[in-house]
PDB file of C-alpha atoms in Angstrom:
ATOM      1  CA  ALA A 177      74.818 -27.234  23.867  1.00  0.00           C
ATOM      2  CA  MET A 178      72.093 -25.346  21.712  1.00  0.00           C
ATOM      3  CA  THR A 179      74.230 -25.932  18.697  1.00  0.00           C
ATOM      4  CA  ARG A 180      74.789 -29.689  19.423  1.00  0.00           C
ATOM      5  CA  VAL A 181      71.015 -30.271  19.876  1.00  0.00           C
ATOM      6  CA  GLY A 182      70.122 -27.909  16.541  1.00  0.00           C
ATOM      7  CA  ASN A 183      72.806 -30.198  14.524  1.00  0.00           C
ATOM      8  CA  GLN A 184      71.318 -33.565  15.998  1.00  0.00           C
ATOM      9  CA  VAL A 185      67.701 -32.404  14.882  1.00  0.00           C
ATOM     10  CA  VAL A 186      68.760 -31.383  11.587  1.00  0.00           C
ATOM     11  CA  ASP A 187      70.891 -34.547  11.063  1.00  0.00           C
ATOM     12  CA  ARG A 188      67.700 -36.407  11.818  1.00  0.00           C
ATOM     13  CA  TRP A 189      65.558 -34.583   9.419  1.00  0.00           C
ATOM     14  CA  VAL A 190      68.090 -35.131   6.765  1.00  0.00           C
ATOM     15  CA  GLY A 191      68.035 -38.830   7.615  1.00  0.00           C
ATOM     16  CA  ILE A 192      64.157 -39.004   7.142  1.00  0.00           C
ATOM     17  CA  VAL A 193      64.046 -37.201   3.817  1.00  0.00           C
ATOM     18  CA  ALA A 194      67.379 -38.599   2.499  1.00  0.00           C
ATOM     19  CA  GLY A 195      65.487 -42.369   3.327  1.00  0.00           C
ATOM     20  CA  VAL A 196      62.721 -41.174   1.508  1.00  0.00           C
ATOM     21  CA  LEU A 197      64.780 -39.964  -1.703  1.00  0.00           C
ATOM     22  CA  ARG A 198      67.183 -42.968  -1.343  1.00  0.00           C
ATOM     23  CA  SER A 199      65.316 -44.963  -3.973  1.00  0.00           C
ATOM     24  CA  SER A 200      65.708 -42.359  -6.768  1.00  0.00           C
ATOM     25  CA  SER A 201      69.078 -41.431  -5.815  1.00  0.00           C
ATOM     26  CA  PRO A 202      72.130 -42.593  -7.369  1.00  0.00           C
ATOM     27  CA  SER A 203      74.204 -43.021  -3.785  1.00  0.00           C
ATOM     28  CA  LEU A 204      73.171 -42.291   0.117  1.00  0.00           C
ATOM     29  CA  ARG A 205      75.380 -39.294  -0.117  1.00  0.00           C
ATOM     30  CA  ALA A 206      73.565 -38.039  -3.049  1.00  0.00           C
ATOM     31  CA  ALA A 207      70.322 -38.534  -1.230  1.00  0.00           C
ATOM     32  CA  ARG A 208      71.799 -37.006   1.829  1.00  0.00           C
ATOM     33  CA  ARG A 209      72.606 -33.819  -0.406  1.00  0.00           C
ATOM     34  CA  GLN A 210      69.127 -33.667  -1.896  1.00  0.00           C
ATOM     35  CA  ALA A 211      67.659 -33.774   1.219  1.00  0.00           C
ATOM     36  CA  THR A 212      69.921 -30.872   2.722  1.00  0.00           C
ATOM     37  CA  THR A 213      68.383 -29.201  -0.348  1.00  0.00           C
ATOM     38  CA  VAL A 214      64.695 -29.961   0.231  1.00  0.00           C
ATOM     39  CA  ILE A 215      65.137 -28.798   3.930  1.00  0.00           C
ATOM     40  CA  ALA A 216      66.831 -25.592   3.114  1.00  0.00           C
ATOM     41  CA  ALA A 217      64.318 -24.675   0.613  1.00  0.00           C
ATOM     42  CA  VAL A 218      61.379 -25.556   2.918  1.00  0.00           C
ATOM     43  CA  GLU A 219      62.862 -23.733   5.741  1.00  0.00           C
ATOM     44  CA  GLY A 220      63.831 -20.510   3.580  1.00  0.00           C
ATOM     45  CA  ALA A 221      60.280 -20.531   2.307  1.00  0.00           C
ATOM     46  CA  LEU A 222      58.825 -20.825   5.630  1.00  0.00           C
ATOM     47  CA  LEU A 223      60.672 -17.647   6.975  1.00  0.00           C
ATOM     48  CA  LEU A 224      59.802 -15.812   3.653  1.00  0.00           C
ATOM     49  CA  ALA A 225      56.328 -16.575   3.976  1.00  0.00           C
ATOM     50  CA  ARG A 226      56.083 -15.124   7.502  1.00  0.00           C
ATOM     51  CA  ILE A 227      57.926 -11.989   6.417  1.00  0.00           C
ATOM     52  CA  ARG A 228      55.733 -11.506   3.340  1.00  0.00           C
ATOM     53  CA  GLN A 229      52.552 -12.710   5.139  1.00  0.00           C
ATOM     54  CA  SER A 230      51.639 -14.759   2.011  1.00  0.00           C
ATOM     55  CA  VAL A 231      52.148 -18.560   1.380  1.00  0.00           C
ATOM     56  CA  ASP A 232      53.314 -17.874  -1.958  1.00  0.00           C
ATOM     57  CA  PRO A 233      57.072 -19.000  -1.301  1.00  0.00           C
ATOM     58  CA  ILE A 234      55.810 -22.091   0.039  1.00  0.00           C
ATOM     59  CA  VAL A 235      53.831 -22.926  -3.058  1.00  0.00           C
ATOM     60  CA  ASP A 236      56.722 -21.698  -5.281  1.00  0.00           C
ATOM     61  CA  VAL A 237      59.428 -24.079  -3.570  1.00  0.00           C
ATOM     62  CA  ALA A 238      56.829 -27.252  -3.658  1.00  0.00           C
ATOM     63  CA  ARG A 239      55.954 -26.377  -7.179  1.00  0.00           C
ATOM     64  CA  ILE A 240      59.879 -26.131  -7.911  1.00  0.00           C
ATOM     65  CA  LEU A 241      60.749 -29.426  -5.952  1.00  0.00           C
ATOM     66  CA  TYR A 242      57.868 -31.586  -6.926  1.00  0.00           C
ATOM     67  CA  PRO A 243      56.703 -30.084 -10.158  1.00  0.00           C
ATOM     68  CA  HIS A 244      53.454 -31.888 -11.435  1.00  0.00           C
ATOM     69  CA  PRO A 245      53.120 -32.389 -15.555  1.00  0.00           C
TER      70      PRO A 245
END
């Protein structure tokens, strides 16, 4: 039951993020892949931030995913 609910939640997150990315992606499939990458990177950064007690991993991921010139 927990795995099913977890999958539903992640699928919803991917759908939301993919919806935002869709306009700049060549296809819905590509947007869903990008969304999965974004979510995995952010979740990983949150875990590292807790372990290291630092916001640096979050800032690093944000700068890589969304660079500002």
